[in-house]
mmCIF file of C-alpha atoms and ligand atoms in Angstrom:
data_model
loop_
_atom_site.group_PDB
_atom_site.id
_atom_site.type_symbol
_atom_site.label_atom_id
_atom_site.label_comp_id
_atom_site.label_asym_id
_atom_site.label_seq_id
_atom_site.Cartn_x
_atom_site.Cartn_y
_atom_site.Cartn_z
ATOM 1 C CA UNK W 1 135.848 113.366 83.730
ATOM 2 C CA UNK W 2 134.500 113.146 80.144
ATOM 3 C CA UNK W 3 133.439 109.133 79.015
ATOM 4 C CA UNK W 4 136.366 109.553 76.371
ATOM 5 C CA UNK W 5 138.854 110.088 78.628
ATOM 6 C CA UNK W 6 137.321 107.375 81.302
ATOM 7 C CA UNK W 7 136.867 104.862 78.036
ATOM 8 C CA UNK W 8 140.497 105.004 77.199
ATOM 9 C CA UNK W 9 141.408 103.396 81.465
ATOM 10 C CA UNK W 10 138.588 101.438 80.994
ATOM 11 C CA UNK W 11 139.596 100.156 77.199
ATOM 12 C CA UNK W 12 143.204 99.411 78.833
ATOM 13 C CA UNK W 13 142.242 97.053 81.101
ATOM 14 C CA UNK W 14 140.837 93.027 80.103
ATOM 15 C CA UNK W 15 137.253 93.683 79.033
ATOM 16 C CA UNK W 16 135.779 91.732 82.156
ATOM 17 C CA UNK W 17 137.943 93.489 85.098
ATOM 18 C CA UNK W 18 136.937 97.191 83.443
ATOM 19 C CA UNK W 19 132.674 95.631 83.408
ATOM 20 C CA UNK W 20 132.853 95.372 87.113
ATOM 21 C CA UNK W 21 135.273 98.628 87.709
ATOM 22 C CA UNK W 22 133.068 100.424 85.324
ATOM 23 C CA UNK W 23 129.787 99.387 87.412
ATOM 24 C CA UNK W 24 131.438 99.913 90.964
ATOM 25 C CA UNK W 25 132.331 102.955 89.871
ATOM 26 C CA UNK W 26 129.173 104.391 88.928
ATOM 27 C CA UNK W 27 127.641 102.173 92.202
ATOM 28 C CA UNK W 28 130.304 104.602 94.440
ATOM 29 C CA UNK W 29 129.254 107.892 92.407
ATOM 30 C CA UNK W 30 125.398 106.693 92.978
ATOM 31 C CA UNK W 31 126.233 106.336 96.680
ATOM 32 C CA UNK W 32 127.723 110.423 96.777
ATOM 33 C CA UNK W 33 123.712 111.142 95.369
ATOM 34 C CA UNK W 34 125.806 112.063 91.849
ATOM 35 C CA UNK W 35 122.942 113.189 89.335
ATOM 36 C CA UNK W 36 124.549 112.558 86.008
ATOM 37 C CA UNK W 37 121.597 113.748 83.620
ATOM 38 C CA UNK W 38 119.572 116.045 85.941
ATOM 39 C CA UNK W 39 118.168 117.218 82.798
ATOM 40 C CA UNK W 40 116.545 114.733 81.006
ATOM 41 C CA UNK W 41 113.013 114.235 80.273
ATOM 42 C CA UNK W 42 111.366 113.605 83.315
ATOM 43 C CA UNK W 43 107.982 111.386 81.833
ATOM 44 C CA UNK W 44 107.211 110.494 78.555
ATOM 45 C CA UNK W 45 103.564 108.264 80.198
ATOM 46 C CA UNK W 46 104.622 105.436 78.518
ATOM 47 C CA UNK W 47 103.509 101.821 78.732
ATOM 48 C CA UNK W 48 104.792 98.307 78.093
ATOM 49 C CA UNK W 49 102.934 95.317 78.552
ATOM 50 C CA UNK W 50 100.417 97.318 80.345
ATOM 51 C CA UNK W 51 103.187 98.538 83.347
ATOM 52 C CA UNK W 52 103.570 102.571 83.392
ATOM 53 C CA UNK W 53 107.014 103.754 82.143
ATOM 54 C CA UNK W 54 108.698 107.190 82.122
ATOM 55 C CA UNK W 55 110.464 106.548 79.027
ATOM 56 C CA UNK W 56 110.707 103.402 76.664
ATOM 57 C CA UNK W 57 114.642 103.075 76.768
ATOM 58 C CA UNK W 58 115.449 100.224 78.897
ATOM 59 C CA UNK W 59 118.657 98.573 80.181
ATOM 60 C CA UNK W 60 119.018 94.899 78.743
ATOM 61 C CA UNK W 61 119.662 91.877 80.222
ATOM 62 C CA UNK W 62 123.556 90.482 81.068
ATOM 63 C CA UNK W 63 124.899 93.612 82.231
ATOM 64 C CA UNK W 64 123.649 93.314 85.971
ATOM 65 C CA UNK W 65 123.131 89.494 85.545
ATOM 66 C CA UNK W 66 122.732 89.365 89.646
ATOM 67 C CA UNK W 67 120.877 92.766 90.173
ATOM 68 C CA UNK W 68 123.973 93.940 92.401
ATOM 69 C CA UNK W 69 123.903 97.672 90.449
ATOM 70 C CA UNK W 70 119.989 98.137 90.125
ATOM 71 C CA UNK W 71 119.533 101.612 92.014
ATOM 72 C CA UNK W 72 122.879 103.166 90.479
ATOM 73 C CA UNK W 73 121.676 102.081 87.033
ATOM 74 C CA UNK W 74 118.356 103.570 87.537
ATOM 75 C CA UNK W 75 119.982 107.182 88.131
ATOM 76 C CA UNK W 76 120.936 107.089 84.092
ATOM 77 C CA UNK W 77 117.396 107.277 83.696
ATOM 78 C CA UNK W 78 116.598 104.299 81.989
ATOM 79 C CA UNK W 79 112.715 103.926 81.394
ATOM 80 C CA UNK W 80 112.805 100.504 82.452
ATOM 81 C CA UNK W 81 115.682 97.755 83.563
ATOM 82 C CA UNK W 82 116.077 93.979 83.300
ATOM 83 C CA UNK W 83 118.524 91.773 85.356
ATOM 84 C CA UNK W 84 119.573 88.240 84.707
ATOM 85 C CA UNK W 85 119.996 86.161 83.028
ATOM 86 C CA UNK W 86 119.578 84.185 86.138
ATOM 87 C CA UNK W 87 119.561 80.183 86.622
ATOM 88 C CA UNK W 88 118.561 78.267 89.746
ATOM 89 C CA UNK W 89 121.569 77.257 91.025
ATOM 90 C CA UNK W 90 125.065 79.813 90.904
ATOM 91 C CA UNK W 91 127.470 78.886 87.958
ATOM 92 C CA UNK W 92 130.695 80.127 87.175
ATOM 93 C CA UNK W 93 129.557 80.335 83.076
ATOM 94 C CA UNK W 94 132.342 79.516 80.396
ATOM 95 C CA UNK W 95 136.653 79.583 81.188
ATOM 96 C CA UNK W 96 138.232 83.107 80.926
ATOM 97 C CA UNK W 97 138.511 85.206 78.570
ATOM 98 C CA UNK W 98 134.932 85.566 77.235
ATOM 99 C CA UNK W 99 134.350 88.883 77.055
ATOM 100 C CA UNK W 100 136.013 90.460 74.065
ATOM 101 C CA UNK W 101 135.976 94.116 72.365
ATOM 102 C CA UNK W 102 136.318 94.923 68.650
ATOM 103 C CA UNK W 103 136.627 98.756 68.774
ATOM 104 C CA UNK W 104 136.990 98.676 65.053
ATOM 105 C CA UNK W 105 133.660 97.781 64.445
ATOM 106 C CA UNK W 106 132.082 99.033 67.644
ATOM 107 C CA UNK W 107 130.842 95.695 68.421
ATOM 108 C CA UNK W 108 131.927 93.036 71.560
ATOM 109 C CA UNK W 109 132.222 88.865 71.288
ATOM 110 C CA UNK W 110 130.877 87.447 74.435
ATOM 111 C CA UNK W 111 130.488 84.175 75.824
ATOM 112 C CA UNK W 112 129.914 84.368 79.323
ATOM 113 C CA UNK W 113 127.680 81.236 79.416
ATOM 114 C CA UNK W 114 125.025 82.491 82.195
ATOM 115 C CA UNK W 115 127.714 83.380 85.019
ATOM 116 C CA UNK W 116 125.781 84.383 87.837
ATOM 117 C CA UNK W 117 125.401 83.704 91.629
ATOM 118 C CA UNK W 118 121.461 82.383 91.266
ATOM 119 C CA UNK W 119 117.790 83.147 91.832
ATOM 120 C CA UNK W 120 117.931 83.471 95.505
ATOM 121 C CA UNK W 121 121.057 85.558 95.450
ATOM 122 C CA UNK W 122 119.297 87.987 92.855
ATOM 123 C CA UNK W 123 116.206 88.148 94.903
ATOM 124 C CA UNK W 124 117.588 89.093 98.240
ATOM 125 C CA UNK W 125 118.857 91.954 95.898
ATOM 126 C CA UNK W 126 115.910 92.841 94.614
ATOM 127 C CA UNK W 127 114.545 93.042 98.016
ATOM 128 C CA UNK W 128 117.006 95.514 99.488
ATOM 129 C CA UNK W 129 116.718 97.460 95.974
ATOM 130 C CA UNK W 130 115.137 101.250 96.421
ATOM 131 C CA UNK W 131 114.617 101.417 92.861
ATOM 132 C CA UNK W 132 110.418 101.595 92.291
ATOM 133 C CA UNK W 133 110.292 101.716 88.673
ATOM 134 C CA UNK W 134 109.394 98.652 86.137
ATOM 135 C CA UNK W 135 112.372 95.626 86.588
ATOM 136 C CA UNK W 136 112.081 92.748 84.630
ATOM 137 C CA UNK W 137 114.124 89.323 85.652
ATOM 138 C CA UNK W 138 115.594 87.238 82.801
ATOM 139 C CA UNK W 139 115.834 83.738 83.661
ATOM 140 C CA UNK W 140 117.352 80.905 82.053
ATOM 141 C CA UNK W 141 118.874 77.193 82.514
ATOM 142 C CA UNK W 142 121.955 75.931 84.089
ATOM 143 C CA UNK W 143 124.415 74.744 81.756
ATOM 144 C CA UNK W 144 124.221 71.153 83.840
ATOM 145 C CA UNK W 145 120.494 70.824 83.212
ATOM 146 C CA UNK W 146 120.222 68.406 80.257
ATOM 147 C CA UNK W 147 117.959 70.541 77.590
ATOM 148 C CA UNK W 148 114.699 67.953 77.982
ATOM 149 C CA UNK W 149 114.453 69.149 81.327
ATOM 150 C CA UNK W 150 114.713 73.125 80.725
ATOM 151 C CA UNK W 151 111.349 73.423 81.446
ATOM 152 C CA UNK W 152 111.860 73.131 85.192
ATOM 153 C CA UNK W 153 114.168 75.277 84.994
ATOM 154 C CA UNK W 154 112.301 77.923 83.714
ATOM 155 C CA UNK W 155 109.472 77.121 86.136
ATOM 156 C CA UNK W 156 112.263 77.089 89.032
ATOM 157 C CA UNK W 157 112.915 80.931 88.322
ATOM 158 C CA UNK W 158 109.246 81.599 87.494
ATOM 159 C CA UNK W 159 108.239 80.667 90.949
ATOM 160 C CA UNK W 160 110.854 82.500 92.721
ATOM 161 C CA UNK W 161 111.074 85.600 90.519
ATOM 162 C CA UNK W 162 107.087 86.148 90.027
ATOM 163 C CA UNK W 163 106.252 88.472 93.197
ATOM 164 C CA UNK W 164 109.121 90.412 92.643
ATOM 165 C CA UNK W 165 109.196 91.210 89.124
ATOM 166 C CA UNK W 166 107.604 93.933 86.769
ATOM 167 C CA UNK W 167 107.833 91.108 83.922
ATOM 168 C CA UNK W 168 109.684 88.097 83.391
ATOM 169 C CA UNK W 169 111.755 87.276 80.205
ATOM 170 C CA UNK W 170 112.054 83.701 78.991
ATOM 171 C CA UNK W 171 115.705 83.574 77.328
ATOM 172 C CA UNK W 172 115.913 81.236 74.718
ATOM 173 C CA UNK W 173 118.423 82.749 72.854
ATOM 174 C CA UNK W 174 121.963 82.686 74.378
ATOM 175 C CA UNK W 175 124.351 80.744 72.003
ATOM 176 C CA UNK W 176 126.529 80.490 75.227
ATOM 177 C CA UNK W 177 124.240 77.473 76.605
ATOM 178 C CA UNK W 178 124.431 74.600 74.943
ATOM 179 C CA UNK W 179 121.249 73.524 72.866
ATOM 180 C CA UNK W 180 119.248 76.600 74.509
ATOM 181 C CA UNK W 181 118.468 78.007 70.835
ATOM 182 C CA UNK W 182 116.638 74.717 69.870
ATOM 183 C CA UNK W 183 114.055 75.966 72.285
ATOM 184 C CA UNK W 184 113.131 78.487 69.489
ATOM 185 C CA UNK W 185 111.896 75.064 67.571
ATOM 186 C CA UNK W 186 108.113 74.699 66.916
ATOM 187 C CA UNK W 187 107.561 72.054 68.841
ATOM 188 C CA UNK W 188 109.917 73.001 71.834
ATOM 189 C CA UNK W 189 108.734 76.504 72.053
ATOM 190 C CA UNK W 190 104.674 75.194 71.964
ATOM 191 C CA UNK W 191 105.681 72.793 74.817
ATOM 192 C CA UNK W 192 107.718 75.654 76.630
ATOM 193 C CA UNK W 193 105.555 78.333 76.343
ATOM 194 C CA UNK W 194 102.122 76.385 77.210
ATOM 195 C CA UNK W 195 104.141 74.930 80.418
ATOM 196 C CA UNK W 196 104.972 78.483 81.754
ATOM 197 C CA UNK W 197 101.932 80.291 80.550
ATOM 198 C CA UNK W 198 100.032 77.732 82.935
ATOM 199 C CA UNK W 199 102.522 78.113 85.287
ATOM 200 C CA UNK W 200 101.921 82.259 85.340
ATOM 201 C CA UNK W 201 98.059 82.034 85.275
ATOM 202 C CA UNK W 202 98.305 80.015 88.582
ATOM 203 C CA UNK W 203 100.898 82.214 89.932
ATOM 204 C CA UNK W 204 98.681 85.280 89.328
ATOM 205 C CA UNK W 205 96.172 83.797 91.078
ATOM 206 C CA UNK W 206 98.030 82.998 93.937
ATOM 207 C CA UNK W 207 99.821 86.104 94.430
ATOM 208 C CA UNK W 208 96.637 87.724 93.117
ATOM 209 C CA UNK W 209 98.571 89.966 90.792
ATOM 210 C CA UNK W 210 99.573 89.518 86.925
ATOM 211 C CA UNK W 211 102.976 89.862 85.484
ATOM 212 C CA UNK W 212 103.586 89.891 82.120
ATOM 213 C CA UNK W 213 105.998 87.521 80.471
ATOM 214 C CA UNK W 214 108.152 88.167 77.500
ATOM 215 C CA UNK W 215 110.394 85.706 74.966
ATOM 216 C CA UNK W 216 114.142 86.774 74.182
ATOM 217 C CA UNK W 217 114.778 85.833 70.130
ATOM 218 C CA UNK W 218 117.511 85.687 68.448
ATOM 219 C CA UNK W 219 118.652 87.036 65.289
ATOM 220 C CA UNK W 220 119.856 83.793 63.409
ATOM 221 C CA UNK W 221 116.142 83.034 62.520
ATOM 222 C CA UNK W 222 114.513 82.653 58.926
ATOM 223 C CA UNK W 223 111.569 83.995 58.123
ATOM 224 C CA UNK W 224 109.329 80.573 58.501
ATOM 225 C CA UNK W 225 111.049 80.138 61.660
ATOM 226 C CA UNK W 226 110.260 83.675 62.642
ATOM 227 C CA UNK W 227 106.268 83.010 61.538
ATOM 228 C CA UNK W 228 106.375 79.782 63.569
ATOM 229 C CA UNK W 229 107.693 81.739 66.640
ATOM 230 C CA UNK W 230 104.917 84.648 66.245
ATOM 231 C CA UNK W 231 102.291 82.329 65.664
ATOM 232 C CA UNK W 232 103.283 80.176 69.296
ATOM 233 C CA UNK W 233 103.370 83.584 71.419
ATOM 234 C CA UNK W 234 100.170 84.528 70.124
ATOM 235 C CA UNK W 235 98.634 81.083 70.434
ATOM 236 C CA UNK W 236 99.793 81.003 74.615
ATOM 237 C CA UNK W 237 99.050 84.896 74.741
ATOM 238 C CA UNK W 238 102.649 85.527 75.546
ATOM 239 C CA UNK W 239 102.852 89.375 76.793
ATOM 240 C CA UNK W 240 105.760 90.234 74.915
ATOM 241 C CA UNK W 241 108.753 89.787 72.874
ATOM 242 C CA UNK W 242 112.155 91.261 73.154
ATOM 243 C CA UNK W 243 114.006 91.021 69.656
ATOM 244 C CA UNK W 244 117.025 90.123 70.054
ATOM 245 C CA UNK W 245 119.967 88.681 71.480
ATOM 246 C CA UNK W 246 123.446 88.522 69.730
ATOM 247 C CA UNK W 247 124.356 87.156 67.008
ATOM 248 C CA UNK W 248 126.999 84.097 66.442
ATOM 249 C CA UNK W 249 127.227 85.562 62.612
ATOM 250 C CA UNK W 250 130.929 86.974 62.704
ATOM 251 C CA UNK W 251 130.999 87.224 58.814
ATOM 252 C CA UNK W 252 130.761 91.198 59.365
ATOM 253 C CA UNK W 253 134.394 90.844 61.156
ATOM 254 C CA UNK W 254 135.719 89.971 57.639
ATOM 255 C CA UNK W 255 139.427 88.896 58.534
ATOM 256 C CA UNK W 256 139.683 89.827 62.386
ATOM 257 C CA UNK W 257 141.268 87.010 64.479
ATOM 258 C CA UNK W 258 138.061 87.171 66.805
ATOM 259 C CA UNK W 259 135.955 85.915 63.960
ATOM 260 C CA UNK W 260 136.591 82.257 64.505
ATOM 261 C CA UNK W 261 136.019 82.789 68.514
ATOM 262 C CA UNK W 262 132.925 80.960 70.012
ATOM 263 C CA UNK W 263 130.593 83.366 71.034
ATOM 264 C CA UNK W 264 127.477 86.177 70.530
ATOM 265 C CA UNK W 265 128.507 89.495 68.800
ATOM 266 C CA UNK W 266 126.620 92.752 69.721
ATOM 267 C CA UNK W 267 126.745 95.738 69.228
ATOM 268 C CA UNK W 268 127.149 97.670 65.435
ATOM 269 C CA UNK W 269 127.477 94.797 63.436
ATOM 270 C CA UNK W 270 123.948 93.513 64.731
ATOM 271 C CA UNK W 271 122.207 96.533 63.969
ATOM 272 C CA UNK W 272 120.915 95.317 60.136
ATOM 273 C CA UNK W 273 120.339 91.716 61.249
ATOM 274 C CA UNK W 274 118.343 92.401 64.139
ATOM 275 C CA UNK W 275 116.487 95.150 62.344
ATOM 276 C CA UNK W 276 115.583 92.924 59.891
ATOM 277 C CA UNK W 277 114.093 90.721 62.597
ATOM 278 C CA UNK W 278 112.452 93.058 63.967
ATOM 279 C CA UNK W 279 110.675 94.005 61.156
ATOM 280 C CA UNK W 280 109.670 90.735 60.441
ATOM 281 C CA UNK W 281 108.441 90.077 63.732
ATOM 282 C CA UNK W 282 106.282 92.906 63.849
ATOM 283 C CA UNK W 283 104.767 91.971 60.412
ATOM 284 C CA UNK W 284 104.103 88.151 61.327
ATOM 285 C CA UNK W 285 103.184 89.116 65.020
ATOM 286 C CA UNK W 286 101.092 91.797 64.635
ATOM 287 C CA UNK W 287 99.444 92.050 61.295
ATOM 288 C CA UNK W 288 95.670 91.493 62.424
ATOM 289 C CA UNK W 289 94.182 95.413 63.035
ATOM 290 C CA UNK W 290 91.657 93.184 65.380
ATOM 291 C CA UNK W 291 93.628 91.336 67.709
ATOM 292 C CA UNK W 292 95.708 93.595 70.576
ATOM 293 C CA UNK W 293 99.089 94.693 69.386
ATOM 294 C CA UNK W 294 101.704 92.281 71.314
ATOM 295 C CA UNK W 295 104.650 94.498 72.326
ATOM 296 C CA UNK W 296 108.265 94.004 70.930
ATOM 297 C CA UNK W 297 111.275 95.127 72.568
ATOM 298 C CA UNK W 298 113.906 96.330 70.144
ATOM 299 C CA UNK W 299 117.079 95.553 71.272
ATOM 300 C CA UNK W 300 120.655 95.174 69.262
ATOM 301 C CA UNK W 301 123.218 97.478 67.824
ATOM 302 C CA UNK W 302 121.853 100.505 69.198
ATOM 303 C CA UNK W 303 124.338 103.267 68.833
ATOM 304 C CA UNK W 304 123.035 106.450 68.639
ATOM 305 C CA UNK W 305 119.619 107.987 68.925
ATOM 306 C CA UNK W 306 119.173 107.143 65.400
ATOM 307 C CA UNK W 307 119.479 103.550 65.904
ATOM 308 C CA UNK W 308 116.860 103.708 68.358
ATOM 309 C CA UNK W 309 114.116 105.959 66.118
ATOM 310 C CA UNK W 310 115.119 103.050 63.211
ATOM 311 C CA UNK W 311 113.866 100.589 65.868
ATOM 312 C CA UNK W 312 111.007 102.379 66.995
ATOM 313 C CA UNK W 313 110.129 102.499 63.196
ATOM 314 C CA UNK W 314 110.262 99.318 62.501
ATOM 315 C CA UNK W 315 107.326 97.904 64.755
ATOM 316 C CA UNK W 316 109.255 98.270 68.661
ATOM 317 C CA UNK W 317 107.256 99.861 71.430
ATOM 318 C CA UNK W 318 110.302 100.269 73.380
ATOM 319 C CA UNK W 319 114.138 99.511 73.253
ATOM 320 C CA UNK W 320 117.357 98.358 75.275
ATOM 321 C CA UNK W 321 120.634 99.601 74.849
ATOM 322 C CA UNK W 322 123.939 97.538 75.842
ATOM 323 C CA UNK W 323 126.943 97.399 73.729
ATOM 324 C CA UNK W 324 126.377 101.185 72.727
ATOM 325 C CA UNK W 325 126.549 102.000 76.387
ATOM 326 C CA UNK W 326 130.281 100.399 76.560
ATOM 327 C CA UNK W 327 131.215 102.364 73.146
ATOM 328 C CA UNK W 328 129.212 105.656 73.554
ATOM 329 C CA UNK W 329 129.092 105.515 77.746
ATOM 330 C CA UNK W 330 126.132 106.597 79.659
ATOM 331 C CA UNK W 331 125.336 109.636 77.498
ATOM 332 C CA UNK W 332 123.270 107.542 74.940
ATOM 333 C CA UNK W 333 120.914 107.415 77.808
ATOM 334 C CA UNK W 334 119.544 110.704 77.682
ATOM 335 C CA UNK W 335 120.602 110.830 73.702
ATOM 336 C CA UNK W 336 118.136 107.441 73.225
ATOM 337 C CA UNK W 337 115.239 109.038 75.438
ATOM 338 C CA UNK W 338 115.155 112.437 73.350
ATOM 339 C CA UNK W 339 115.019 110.566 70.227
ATOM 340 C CA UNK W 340 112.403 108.559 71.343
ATOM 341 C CA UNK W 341 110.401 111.333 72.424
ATOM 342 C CA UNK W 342 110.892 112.791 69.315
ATOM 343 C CA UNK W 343 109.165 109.924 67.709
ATOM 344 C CA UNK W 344 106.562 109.894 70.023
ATOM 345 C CA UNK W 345 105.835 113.065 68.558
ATOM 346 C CA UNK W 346 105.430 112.903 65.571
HETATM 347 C C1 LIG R 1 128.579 90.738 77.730
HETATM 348 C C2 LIG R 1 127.149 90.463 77.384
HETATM 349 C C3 LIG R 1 126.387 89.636 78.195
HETATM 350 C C4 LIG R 1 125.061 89.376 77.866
HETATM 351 N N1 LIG R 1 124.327 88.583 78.694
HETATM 352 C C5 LIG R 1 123.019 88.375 78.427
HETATM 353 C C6 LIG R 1 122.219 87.603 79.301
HETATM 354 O O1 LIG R 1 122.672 87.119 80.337
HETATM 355 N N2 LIG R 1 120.915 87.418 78.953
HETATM 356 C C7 LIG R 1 120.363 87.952 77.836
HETATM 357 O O2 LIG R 1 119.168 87.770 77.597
HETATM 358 N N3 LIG R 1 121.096 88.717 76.998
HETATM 359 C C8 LIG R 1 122.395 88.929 77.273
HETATM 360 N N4 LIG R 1 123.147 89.691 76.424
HETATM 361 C C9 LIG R 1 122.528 90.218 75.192
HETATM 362 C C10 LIG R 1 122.040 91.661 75.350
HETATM 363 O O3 LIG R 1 121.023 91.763 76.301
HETATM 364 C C11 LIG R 1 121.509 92.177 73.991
HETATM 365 O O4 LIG R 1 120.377 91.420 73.620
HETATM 366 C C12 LIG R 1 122.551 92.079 72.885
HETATM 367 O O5 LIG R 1 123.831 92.385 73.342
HETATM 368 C C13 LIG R 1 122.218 92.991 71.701
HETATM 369 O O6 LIG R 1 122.163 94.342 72.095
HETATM 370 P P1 LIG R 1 123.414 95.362 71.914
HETATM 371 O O7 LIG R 1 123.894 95.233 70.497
HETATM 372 O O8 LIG R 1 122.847 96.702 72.247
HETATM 373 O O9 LIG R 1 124.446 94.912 72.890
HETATM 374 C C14 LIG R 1 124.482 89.948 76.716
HETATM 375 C C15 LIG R 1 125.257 90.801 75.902
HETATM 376 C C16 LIG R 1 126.570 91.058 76.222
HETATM 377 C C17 LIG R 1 127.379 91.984 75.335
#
């Protein structure tokens, strides 16, 4: 069955109900040894944040927020694939509905609010996972955890998550958790950052390995704000950055009723804005020829293989597709892996 023909059952149904058909389906196909892309560049010897990669088109975080799908996502051929956002404890996330599409501007509204079943659950998953490849966690806070104490939080999932991870991703950047964004403040990110970066040198001792750790941005940031962010992940040597999450900007909706909705948009409309971050970020972050280059993920509003060559262009070492997977289905996989290698090339 071709994706348009699968998109219009899966469009018909409430956006939520078709996620989880959508990724049991492709979970039962994965199960029958189904090879969707059997042709697609095998390895492209790629790194990120010094882990080997076959390709630098990743999944991104909130799509298998309990790591339930891992090996049946892995058959797209995704270069790399990140899980979460995880909390400590299970939480339901916000009331229903949350999850919203806006096929006329290719874009969805969500505000899930961190639903997930918790570290442990994720980690038993991660266990019985075959998949081999690099698979970074995403953890975050529980909505009930006032935001002084999000620290231990963070260093709650840090503990648990380190042996199993490839990298971990601090998410500061949901606007579907209350307050979490003020963690991109100067002083809150110093005190963050220096908490958890002491946290992962002793963790690499004791488990005798290291794993990197990256910081999840959003795209409502200035440019001070986004010079006050580089300058903290180089100060605490923070491994990388992934750049970014959605946006709560709805002005590109013009008069759509969804526009006044609560919640992060992704998808086309955040293409500009998070290139534009991007860009930034990469100037501020990495601007001193002497100093190692400090990875940034691109991620937001990729589309098309264009979208991710734009990103690749504008300072990312590798990418992360979402929304453009719901509009464009699986196929931008293989579409976003050729153009990167394309790139690469050049
Ligand atoms: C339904 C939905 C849930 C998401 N959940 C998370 C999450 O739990 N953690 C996170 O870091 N990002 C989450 N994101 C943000 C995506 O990882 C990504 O940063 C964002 O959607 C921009 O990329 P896109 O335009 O390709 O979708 C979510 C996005 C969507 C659409």
């Amino acid at each position: 069955m071709s994706y348009h023909l699968l998109q219009k059952i899966l469009f018909a149904m409430d956006a939520e109900r078709s996620h989880i058909a959508a990724l049991n389906g492709l979970k039962f196909l994965h199960r029958l040894h189904f090879n969707p892309f059997p042709n697609t560049i095998k390895d492209m010897h790629c790194n990120l944040m010094g882990l080997p990669i076959p390709n630098p088109v990743g999944l991104a975080a909130g799509l298998d927020k309990n790591g339930d799908y891992i090996d049946a996502l892995s058959a797209l051929g995704f270069g790399f694939i990140e899980i979460g956002t995880v909390t400590p404890k299970p939480q339901e996330g916000n009331p229903k509905p949350r999850l919203f599409r806006i096929p006329q501007h290719q874009a969805v509204l969500n505000r899930m609010g961190f639903n997930n079943q918790g570290i442990d659950y994720l980690i038993n998953n991660v266990k019985k996972a075959k998949y081999s490849g690099v698979l970074g966690i995403n953890i975050g806070k529980n909505a009930t955890t006032p935001i002084e104490n999000a620290t231990d939080d963070y260093i709650y999932c840090l503990d648990r998550a380190y042996n199993f991870a490839s990298y971990i991703t601090i998410n500061i950047s949901s606007p579907n958790t209350k307050n979490l964004r003020t963690l991109q403040g100067e002083d809150e990110l110093n005190n963050l950052l220096g908490k958890l970066k002491k946290r992962q040198t002793e963790l690499s001792e004791k488990f005798e390995k290291y794993v990197p750790m990256a910081v999840k941005i959003a795209p409502d940031v200035d440019e001070n704000q986004i010079i006050a962010m580089a300058q903290a992940i180089r100060h605490h040597n923070i491994d990388g950055v992934i750049a970014t999450n959605t946006t709560i900007d709805k002005s590109s909706l013009g008069e759509h009723k969804l526009s006044n909705e609560n919640g992060g948009l992704s998808g086309r409309p955040l293409t500009e804005k998070s290139n534009t971050v991007l860009k930034l970020l990469a100037t501020h972050l990495n601007n001193d020829e002497h100093q190692k280059t400090i990875p940034i993920i691109g991620v937001g509003g990729i589309m098309s293989g264009s979208d991710v060559a734009e990103k690749l262009n504008n300072g990312a070492q590798a990418i992360q597709l979402y929304t453009g997977l719901i509009y464009r289905g699986p196929q931008l996989v293989p579409e976003s892996i050729i153009a990167a290698a394309q790139h690469l090339k050049k």
